[in-house]
mmCIF file of C-alpha atoms in Angstrom:
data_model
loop_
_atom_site.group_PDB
_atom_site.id
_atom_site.type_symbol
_atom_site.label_atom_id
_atom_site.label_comp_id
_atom_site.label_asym_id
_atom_site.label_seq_id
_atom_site.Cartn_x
_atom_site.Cartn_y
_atom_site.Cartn_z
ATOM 1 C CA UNK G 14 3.829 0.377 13.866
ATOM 2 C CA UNK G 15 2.687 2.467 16.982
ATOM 3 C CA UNK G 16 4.607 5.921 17.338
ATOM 4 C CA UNK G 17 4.869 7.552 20.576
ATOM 5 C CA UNK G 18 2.653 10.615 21.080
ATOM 6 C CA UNK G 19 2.233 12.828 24.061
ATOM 7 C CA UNK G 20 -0.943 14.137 24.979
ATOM 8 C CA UNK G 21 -1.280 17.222 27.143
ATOM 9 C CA UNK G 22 -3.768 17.423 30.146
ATOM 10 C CA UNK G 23 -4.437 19.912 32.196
ATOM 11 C CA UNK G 24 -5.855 17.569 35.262
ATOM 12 C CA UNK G 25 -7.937 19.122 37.621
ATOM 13 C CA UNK G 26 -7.591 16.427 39.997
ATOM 14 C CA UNK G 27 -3.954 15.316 41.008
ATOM 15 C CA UNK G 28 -4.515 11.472 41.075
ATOM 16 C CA UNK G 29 -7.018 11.733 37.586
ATOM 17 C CA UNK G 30 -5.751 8.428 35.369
ATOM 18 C CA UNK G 31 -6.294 7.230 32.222
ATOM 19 C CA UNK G 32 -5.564 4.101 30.238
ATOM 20 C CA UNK G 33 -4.016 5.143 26.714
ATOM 21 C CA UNK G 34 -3.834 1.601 25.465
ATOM 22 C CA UNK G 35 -6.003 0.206 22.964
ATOM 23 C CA UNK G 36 -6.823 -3.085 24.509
ATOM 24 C CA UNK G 37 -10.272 -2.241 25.979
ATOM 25 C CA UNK G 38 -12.129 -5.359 24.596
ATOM 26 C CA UNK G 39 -11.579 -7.960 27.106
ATOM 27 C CA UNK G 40 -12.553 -8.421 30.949
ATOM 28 C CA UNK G 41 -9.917 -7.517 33.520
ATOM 29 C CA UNK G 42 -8.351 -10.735 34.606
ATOM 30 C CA UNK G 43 -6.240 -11.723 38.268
ATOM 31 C CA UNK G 44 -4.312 -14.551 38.866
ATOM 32 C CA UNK G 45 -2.430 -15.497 41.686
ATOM 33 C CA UNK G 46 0.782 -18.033 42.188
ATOM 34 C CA UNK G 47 1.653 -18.575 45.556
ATOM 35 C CA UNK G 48 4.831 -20.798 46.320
ATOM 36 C CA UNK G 49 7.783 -22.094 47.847
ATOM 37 C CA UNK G 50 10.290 -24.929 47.239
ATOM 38 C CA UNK G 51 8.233 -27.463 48.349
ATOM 39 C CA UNK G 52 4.633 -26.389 47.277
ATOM 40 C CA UNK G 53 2.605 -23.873 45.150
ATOM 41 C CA UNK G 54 -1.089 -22.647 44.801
ATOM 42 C CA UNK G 55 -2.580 -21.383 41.993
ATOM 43 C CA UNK G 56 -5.410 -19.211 41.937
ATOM 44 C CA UNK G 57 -7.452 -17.839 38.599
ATOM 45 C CA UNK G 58 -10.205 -15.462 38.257
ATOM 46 C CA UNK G 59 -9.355 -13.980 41.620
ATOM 47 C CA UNK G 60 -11.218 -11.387 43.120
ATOM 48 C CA UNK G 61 -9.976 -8.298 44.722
ATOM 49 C CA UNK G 62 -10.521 -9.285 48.251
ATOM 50 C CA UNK G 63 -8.981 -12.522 47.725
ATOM 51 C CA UNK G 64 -5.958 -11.336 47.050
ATOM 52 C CA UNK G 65 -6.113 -9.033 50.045
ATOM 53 C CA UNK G 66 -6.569 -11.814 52.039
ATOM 54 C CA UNK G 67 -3.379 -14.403 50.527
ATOM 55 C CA UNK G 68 -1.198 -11.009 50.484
ATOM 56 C CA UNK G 69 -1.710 -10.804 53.989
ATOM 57 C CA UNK G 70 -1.992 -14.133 55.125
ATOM 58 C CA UNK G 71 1.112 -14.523 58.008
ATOM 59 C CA UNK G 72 1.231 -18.276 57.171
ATOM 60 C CA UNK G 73 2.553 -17.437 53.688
ATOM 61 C CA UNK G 74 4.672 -14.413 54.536
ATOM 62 C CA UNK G 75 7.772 -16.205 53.266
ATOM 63 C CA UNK G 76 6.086 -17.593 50.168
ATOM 64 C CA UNK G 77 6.889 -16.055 46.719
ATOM 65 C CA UNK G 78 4.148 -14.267 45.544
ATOM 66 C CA UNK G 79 3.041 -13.699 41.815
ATOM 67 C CA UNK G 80 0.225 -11.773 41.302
ATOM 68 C CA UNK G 81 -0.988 -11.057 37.213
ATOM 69 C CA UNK G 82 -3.278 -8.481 35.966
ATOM 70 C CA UNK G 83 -4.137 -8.450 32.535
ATOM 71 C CA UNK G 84 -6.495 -6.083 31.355
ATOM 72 C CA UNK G 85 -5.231 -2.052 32.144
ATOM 73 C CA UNK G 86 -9.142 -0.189 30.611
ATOM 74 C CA UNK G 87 -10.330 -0.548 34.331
ATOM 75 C CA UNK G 88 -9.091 2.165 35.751
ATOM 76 C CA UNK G 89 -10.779 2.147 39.390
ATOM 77 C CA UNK G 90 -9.656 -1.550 39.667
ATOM 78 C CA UNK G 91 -6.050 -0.746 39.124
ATOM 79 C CA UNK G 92 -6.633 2.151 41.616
ATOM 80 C CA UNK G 93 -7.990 -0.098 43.544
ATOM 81 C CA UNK G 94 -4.765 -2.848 43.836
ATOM 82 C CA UNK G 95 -1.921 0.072 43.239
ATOM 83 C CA UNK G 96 -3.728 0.682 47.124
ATOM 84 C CA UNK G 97 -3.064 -2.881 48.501
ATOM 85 C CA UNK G 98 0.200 -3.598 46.897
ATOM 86 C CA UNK G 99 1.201 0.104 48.116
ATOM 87 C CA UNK G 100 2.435 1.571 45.056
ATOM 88 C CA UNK G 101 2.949 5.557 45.130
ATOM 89 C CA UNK G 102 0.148 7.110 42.415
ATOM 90 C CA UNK G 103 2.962 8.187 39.747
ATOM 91 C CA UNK G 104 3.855 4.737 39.239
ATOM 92 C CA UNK G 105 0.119 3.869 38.962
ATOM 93 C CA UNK G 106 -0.069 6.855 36.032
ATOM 94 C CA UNK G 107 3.272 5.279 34.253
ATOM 95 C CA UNK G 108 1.114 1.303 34.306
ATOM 96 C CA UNK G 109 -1.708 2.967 32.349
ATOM 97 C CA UNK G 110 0.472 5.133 30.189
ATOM 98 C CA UNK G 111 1.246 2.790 27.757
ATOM 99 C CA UNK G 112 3.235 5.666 25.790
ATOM 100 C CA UNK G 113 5.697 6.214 28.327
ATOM 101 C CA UNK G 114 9.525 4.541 26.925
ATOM 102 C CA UNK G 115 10.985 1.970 28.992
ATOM 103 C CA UNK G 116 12.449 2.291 32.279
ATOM 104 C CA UNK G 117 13.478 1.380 35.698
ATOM 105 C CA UNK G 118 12.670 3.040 39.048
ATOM 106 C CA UNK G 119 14.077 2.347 42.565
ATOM 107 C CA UNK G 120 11.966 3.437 45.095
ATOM 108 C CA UNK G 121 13.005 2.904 48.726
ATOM 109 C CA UNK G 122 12.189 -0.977 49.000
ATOM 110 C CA UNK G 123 9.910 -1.464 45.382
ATOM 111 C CA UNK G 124 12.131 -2.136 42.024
ATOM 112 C CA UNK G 125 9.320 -0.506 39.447
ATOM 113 C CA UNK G 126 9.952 -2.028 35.764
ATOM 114 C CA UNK G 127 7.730 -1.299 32.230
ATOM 115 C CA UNK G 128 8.870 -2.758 28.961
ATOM 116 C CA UNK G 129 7.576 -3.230 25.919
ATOM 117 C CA UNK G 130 6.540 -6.739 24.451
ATOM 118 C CA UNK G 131 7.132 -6.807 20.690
ATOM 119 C CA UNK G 132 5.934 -9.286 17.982
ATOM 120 C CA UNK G 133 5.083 -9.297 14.503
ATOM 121 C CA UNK G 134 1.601 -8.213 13.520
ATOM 122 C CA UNK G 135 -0.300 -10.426 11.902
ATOM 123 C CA UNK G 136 -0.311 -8.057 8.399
ATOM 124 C CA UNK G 137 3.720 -8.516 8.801
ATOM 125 C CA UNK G 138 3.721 -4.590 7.474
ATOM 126 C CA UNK G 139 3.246 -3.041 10.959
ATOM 127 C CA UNK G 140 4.094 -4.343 14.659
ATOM 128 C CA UNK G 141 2.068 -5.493 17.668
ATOM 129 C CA UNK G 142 3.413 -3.387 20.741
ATOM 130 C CA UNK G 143 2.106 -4.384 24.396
ATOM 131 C CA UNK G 144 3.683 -2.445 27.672
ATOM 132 C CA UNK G 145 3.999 -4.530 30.667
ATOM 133 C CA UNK G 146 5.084 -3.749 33.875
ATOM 134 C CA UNK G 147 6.322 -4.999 37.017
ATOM 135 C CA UNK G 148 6.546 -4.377 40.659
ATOM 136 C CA UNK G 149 9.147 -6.137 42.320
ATOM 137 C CA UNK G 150 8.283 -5.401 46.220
ATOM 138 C CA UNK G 151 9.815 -7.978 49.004
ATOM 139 C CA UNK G 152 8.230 -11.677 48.296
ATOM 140 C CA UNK G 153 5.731 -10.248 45.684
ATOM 141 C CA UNK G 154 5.439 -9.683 41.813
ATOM 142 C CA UNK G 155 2.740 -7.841 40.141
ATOM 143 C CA UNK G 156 3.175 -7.749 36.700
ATOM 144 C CA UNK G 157 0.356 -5.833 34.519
ATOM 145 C CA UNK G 158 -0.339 -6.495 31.017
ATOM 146 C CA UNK G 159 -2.722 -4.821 28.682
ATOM 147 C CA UNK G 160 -3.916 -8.138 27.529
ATOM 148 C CA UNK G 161 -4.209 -11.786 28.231
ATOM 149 C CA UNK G 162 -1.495 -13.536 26.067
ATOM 150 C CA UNK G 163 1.021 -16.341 26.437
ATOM 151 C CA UNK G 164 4.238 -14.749 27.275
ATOM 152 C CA UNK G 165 4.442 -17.078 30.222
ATOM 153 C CA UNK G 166 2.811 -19.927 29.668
ATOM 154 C CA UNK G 167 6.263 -21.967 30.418
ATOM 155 C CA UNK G 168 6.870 -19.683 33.472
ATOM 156 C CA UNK G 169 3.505 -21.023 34.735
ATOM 157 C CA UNK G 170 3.945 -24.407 34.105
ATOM 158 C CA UNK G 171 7.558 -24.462 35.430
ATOM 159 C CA UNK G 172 6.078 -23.213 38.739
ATOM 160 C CA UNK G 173 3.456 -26.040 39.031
ATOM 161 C CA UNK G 174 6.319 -28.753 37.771
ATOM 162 C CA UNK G 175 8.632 -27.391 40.050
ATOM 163 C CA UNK G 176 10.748 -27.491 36.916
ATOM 164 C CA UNK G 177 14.339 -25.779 37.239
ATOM 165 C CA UNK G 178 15.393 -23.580 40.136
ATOM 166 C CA UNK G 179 12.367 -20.965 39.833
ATOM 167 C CA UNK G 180 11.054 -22.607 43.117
ATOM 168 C CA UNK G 181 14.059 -22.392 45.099
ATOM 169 C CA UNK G 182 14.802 -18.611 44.318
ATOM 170 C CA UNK G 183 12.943 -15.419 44.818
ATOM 171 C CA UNK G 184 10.163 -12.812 42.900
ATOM 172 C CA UNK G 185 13.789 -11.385 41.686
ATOM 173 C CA UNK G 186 14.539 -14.476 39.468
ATOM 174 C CA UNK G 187 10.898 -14.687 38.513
ATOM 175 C CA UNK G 188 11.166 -11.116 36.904
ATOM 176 C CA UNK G 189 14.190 -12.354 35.485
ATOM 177 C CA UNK G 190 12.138 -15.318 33.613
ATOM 178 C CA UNK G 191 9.362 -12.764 32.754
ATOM 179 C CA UNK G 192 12.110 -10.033 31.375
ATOM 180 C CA UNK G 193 14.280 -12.943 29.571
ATOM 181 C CA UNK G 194 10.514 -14.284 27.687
ATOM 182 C CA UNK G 195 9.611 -11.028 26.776
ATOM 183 C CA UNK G 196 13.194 -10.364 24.994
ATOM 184 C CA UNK G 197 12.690 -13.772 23.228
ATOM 185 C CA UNK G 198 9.944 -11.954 21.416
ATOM 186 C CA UNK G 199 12.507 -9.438 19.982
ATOM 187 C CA UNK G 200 14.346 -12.437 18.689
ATOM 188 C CA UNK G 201 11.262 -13.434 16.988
ATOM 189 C CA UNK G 202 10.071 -10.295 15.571
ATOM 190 C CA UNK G 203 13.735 -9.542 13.997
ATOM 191 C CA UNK G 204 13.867 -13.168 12.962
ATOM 192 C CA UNK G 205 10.947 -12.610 11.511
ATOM 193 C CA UNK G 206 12.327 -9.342 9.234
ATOM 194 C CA UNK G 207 15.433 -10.788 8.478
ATOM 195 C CA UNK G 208 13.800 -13.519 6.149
ATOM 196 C CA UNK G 209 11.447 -10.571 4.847
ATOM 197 C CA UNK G 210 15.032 -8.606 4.226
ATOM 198 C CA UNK G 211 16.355 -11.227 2.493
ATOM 199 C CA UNK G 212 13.880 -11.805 -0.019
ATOM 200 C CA UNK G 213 13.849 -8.132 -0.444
ATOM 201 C CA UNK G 214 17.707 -8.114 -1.227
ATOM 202 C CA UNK G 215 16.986 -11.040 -3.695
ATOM 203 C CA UNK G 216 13.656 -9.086 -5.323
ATOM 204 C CA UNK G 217 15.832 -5.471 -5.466
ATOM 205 C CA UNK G 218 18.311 -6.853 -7.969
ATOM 206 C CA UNK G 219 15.779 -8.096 -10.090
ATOM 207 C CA UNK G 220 12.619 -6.167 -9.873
ATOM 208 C CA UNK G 221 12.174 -2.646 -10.949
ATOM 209 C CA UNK G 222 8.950 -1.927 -9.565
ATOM 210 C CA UNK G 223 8.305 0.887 -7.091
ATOM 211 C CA UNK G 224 6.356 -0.970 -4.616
ATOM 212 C CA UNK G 225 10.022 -2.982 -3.855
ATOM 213 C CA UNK G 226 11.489 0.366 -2.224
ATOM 214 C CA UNK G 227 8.513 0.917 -0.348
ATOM 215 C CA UNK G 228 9.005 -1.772 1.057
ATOM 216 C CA UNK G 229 12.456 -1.288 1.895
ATOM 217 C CA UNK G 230 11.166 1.710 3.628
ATOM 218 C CA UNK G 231 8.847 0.063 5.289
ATOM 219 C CA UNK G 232 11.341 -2.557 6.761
ATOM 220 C CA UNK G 233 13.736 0.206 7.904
ATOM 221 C CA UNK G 234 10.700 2.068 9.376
ATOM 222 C CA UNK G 235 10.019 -0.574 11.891
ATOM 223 C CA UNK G 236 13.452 -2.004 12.280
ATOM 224 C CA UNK G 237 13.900 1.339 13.702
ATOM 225 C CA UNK G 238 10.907 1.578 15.525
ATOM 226 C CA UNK G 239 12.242 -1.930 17.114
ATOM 227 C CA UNK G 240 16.038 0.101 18.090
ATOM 228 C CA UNK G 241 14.493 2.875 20.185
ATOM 229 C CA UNK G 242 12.279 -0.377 21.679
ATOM 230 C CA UNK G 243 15.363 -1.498 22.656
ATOM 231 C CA UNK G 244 17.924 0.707 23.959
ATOM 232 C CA UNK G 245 15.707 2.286 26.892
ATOM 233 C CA UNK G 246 15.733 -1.403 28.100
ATOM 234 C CA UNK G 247 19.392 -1.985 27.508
ATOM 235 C CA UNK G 248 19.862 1.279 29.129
ATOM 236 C CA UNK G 249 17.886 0.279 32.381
ATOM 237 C CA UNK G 250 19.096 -3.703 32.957
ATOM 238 C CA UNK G 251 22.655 -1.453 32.843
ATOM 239 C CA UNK G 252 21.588 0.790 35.529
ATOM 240 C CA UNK G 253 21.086 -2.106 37.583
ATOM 241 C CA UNK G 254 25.190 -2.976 37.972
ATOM 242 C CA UNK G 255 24.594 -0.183 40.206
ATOM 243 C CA UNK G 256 22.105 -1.756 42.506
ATOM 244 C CA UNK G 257 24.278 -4.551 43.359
ATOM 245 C CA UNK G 258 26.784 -1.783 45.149
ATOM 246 C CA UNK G 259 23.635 -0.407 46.320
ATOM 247 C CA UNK G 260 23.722 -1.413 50.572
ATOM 248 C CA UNK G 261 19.985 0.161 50.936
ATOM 249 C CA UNK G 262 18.494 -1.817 48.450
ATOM 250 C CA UNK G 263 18.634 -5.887 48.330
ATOM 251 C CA UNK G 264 15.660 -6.558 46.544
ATOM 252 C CA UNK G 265 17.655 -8.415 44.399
ATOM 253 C CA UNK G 266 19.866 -11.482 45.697
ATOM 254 C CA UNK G 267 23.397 -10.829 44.833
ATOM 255 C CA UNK G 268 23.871 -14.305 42.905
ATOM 256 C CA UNK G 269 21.108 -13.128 40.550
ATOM 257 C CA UNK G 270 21.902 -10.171 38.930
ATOM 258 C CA UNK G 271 24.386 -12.221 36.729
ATOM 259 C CA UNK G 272 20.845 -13.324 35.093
ATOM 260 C CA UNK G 273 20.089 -9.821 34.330
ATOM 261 C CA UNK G 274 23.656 -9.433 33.136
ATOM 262 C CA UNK G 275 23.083 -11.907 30.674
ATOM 263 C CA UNK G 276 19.522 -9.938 29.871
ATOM 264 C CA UNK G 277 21.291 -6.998 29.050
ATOM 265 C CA UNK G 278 23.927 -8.914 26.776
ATOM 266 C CA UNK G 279 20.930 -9.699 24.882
ATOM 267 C CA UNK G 280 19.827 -6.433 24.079
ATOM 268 C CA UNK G 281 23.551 -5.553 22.656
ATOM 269 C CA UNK G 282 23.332 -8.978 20.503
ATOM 270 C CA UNK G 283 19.610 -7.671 19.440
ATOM 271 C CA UNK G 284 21.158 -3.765 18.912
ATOM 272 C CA UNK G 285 23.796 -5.263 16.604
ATOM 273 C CA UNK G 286 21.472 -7.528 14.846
ATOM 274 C CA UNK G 287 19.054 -4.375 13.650
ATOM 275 C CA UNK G 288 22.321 -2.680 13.075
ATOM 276 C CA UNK G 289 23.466 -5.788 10.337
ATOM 277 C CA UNK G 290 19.621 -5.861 9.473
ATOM 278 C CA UNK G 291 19.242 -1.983 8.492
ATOM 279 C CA UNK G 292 22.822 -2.041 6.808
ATOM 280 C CA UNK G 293 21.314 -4.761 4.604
ATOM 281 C CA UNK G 294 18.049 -2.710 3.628
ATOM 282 C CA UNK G 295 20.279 0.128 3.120
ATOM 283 C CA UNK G 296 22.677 -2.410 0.574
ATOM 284 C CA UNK G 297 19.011 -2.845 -1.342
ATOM 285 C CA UNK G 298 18.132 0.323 -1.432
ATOM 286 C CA UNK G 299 21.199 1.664 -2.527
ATOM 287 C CA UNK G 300 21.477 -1.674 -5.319
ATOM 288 C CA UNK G 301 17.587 -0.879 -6.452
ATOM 289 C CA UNK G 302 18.636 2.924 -7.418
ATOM 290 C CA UNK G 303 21.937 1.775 -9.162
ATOM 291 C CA UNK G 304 19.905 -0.621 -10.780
ATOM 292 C CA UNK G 305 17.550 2.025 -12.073
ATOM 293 C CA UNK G 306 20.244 4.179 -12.796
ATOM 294 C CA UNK G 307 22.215 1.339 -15.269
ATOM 295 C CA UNK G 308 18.875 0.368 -16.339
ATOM 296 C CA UNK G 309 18.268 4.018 -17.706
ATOM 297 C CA UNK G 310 21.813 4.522 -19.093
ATOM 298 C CA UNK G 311 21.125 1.267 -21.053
ATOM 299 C CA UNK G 312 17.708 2.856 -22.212
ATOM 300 C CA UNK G 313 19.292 6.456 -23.146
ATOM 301 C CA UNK G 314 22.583 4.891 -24.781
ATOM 302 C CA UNK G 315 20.222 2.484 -27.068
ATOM 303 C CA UNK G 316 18.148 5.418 -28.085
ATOM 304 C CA UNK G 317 21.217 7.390 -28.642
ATOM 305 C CA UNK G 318 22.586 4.850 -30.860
ATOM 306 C CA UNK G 319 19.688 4.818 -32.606
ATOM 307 C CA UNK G 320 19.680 8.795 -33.115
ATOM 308 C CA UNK G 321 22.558 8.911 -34.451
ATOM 309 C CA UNK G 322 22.474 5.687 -37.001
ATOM 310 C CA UNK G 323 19.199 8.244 -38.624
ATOM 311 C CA UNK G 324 20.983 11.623 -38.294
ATOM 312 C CA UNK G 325 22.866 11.162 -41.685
ATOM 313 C CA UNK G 326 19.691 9.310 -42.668
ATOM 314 C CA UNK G 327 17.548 12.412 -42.053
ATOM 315 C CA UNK G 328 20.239 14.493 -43.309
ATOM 316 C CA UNK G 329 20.396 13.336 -46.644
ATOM 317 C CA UNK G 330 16.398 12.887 -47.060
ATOM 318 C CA UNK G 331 15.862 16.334 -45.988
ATOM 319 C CA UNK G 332 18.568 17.198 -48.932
ATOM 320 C CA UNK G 333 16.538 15.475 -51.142
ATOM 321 C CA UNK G 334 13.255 16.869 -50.208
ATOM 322 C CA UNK G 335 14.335 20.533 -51.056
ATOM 323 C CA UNK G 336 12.111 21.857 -54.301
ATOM 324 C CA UNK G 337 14.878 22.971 -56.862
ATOM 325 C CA UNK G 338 14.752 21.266 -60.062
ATOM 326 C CA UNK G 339 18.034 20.614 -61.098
ATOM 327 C CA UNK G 340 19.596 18.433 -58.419
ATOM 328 C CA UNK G 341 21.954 15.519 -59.597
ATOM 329 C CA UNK G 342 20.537 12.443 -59.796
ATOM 330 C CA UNK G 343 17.459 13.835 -59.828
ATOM 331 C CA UNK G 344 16.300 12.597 -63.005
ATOM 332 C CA UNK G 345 18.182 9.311 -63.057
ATOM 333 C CA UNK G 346 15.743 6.252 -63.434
ATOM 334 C CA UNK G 347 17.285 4.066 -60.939
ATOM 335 C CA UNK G 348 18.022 7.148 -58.506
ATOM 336 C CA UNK G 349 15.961 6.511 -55.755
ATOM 337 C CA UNK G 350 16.776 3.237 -55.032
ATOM 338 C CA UNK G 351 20.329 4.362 -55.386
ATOM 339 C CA UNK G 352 19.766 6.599 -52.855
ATOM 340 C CA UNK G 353 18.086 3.877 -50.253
ATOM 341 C CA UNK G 354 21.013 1.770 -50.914
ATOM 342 C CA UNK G 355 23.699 4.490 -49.552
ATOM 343 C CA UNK G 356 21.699 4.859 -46.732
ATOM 344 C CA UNK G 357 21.333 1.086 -45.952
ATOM 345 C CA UNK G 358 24.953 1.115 -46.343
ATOM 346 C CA UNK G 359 25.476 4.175 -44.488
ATOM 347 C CA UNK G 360 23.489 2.947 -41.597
ATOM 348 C CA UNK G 361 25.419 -1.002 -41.795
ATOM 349 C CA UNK G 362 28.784 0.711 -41.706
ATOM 350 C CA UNK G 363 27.562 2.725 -38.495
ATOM 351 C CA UNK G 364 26.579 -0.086 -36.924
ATOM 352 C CA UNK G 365 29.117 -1.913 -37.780
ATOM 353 C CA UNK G 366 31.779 0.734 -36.077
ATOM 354 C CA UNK G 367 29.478 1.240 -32.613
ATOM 355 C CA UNK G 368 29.965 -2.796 -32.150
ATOM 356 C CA UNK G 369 33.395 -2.516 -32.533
ATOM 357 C CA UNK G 370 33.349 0.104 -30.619
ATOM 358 C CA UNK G 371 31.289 -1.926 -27.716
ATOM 359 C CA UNK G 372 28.932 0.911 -27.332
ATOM 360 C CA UNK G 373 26.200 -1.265 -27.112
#
């Protein structure tokens, strides 16, 4: 699990960036989808220039365009497009700040978006966090990710089928598609923990062992770590109910933002899942320390049993250890095992009395 950590700079330059990611292994990757109902173009391993020249190109000005980056570590290249696509330089900072929470920013006629793509790790213990982000800007959609993946694979392939309606609507239903993949990966990170929960609950009522409650913790750790994920985003697709009363901004159609009504109905469905989810861990943990608990009772009320059965025991050997010489029965020949036979007695008769008793 990633926590969030601020780092201050005292920049001497105003515009100095800097990638915070991790991702720096990989080349910096472009590609390009350029459609309309009746025909698309796809273009991979673009260069710079060529997407100047397609974002500009008059005969396309009505086309839907779809421009990925993935790859954040070059800095000067990500400069270098925030220029041609006209985004202001905070929003450039916020893309390579992969720190930053959620959010969404309206900005005269540009809808800025960043989320955070969530799936398990592949040591299941921790969680493998990726910010994305999107510019939604009149017929275009940039959309930068820290590293190639396969988030929208079916996007892609829906736009070269011409599968569903993604070619007959706008960039606004295409970040709609990218937002609505991105949240499937919640479902399959948390579907993930819940089967990991559930052999936990099983394993807490019948294994003692510390390691189970670390575990526990664990669980809770990034089940949390997966709520604070999640609200900022369920925060911002709220915020934009407002947009559709907004009469300055329509870079949204107003038959779509029922899609992003259904986005954010996902988020509360996710929010009440981790709620169920940490409610169960919490059941386990608070089952593994009664189970210690009656485990020790059972321990301390066996050895108390047991204590007391050789009190009188001790009692009368230590009477019979004192040095005097005349003690009765001291010189009887059949004395001592006399003696071992009250005890025996003594000790049946106890025993007898803490089973009626039910006492153990």
């Amino acid at each position: 699990m990633r926590k969030v950590k601020y780092r201050k700079v005292r920049k001497v330059q105003p515009n100095y960036y800097e990638y915070t990611g991790v991702h720096t292994s990989e080349p910096v990757g472009m590609q390009l989808f350029v459609y309309n109902e009746k025909r698309f173009e796809e273009y991979t391993k673009i260069t710079l220039n060529k997407v100047e020249k397609e974002l500009n190109d008059k005969l396309q000005e009505e086309d839907v365009k779809w421009l990925n980056i993935h790859g954040l570590h070059d800095v000067e290249l990500i400069q270098k497009i925030g220029e041609l696509v006209g985004i202001q330089n905070f929003l450039v900072g916020d893309i390579l700040n992969t720190q930053r929470r959620t959010k969404l920013e309206e900005l005269d006629d540009m809808l800025f978006f960043n989320i955070k793509s969530i799936l398990p790790g592949e040591d299941l213990d921790n969680i493998s966090v990726e910010q994305i982000s999107f510019i939604l800007k009149g017929n275009m959609l940039v959309s930068f990710q820290e590293k190639r993946s396969d988030f929208f694979t079916h996007i892609r392939e829906r736009i070269r089928t011409a599968t569903g309606i993604v070619r007959k609507k706008k960039n606004d239903y295409l970040l709609y598609l990218m937002l609505d993949a991105i949240i499937e990966n919640f479902y399959i990170t948390i579907e993930n923990y819940e089967d990991r929960i559930e052999a936990l609950m099983i394993e807490s009522k019948t294994n003692y062992r510390q390691d189970v409650l670390i575990r526990i913790e664990k669980n809770r750790e990034n089940l949390n770590f997966l709520k604070r994920s999640i609200i900022p985003l369920r925060d911002a697709l709220y915020s934009l109910k407002s947009f559709q009363d907004d009469d300055q901004y329509d870079g949204i159609e107003q038959s779509n933002y029922t899609f992003f009504a259904r986005l954010h109905q996902k988020c509360l469905e996710l929010l009440e899942q981790i709620d169920y989810d940490t409610n169960s861990l919490d059941s386990a943990s608070h089952f593994y320390f009664s189970a210690q608990s009656q485990r020790m009772n059972e321990i301390m009320k066996v050895l108390t049993v047991v204590s007391v059965i050789f009190m009188p025991l001790t009692f009368i050997v230590g009477v019979y250890g004192m040095n005097f010489e005349n003690m009765p029965e001291l010189k009887t020949d059949n004395g001592y095992f006399a003696v071992l036979g009250i005890m025996a007695i003594l000790a049946i008769l106890m025993v007898t009395y803490f089973k009626r008793k039910k006492w153990f």
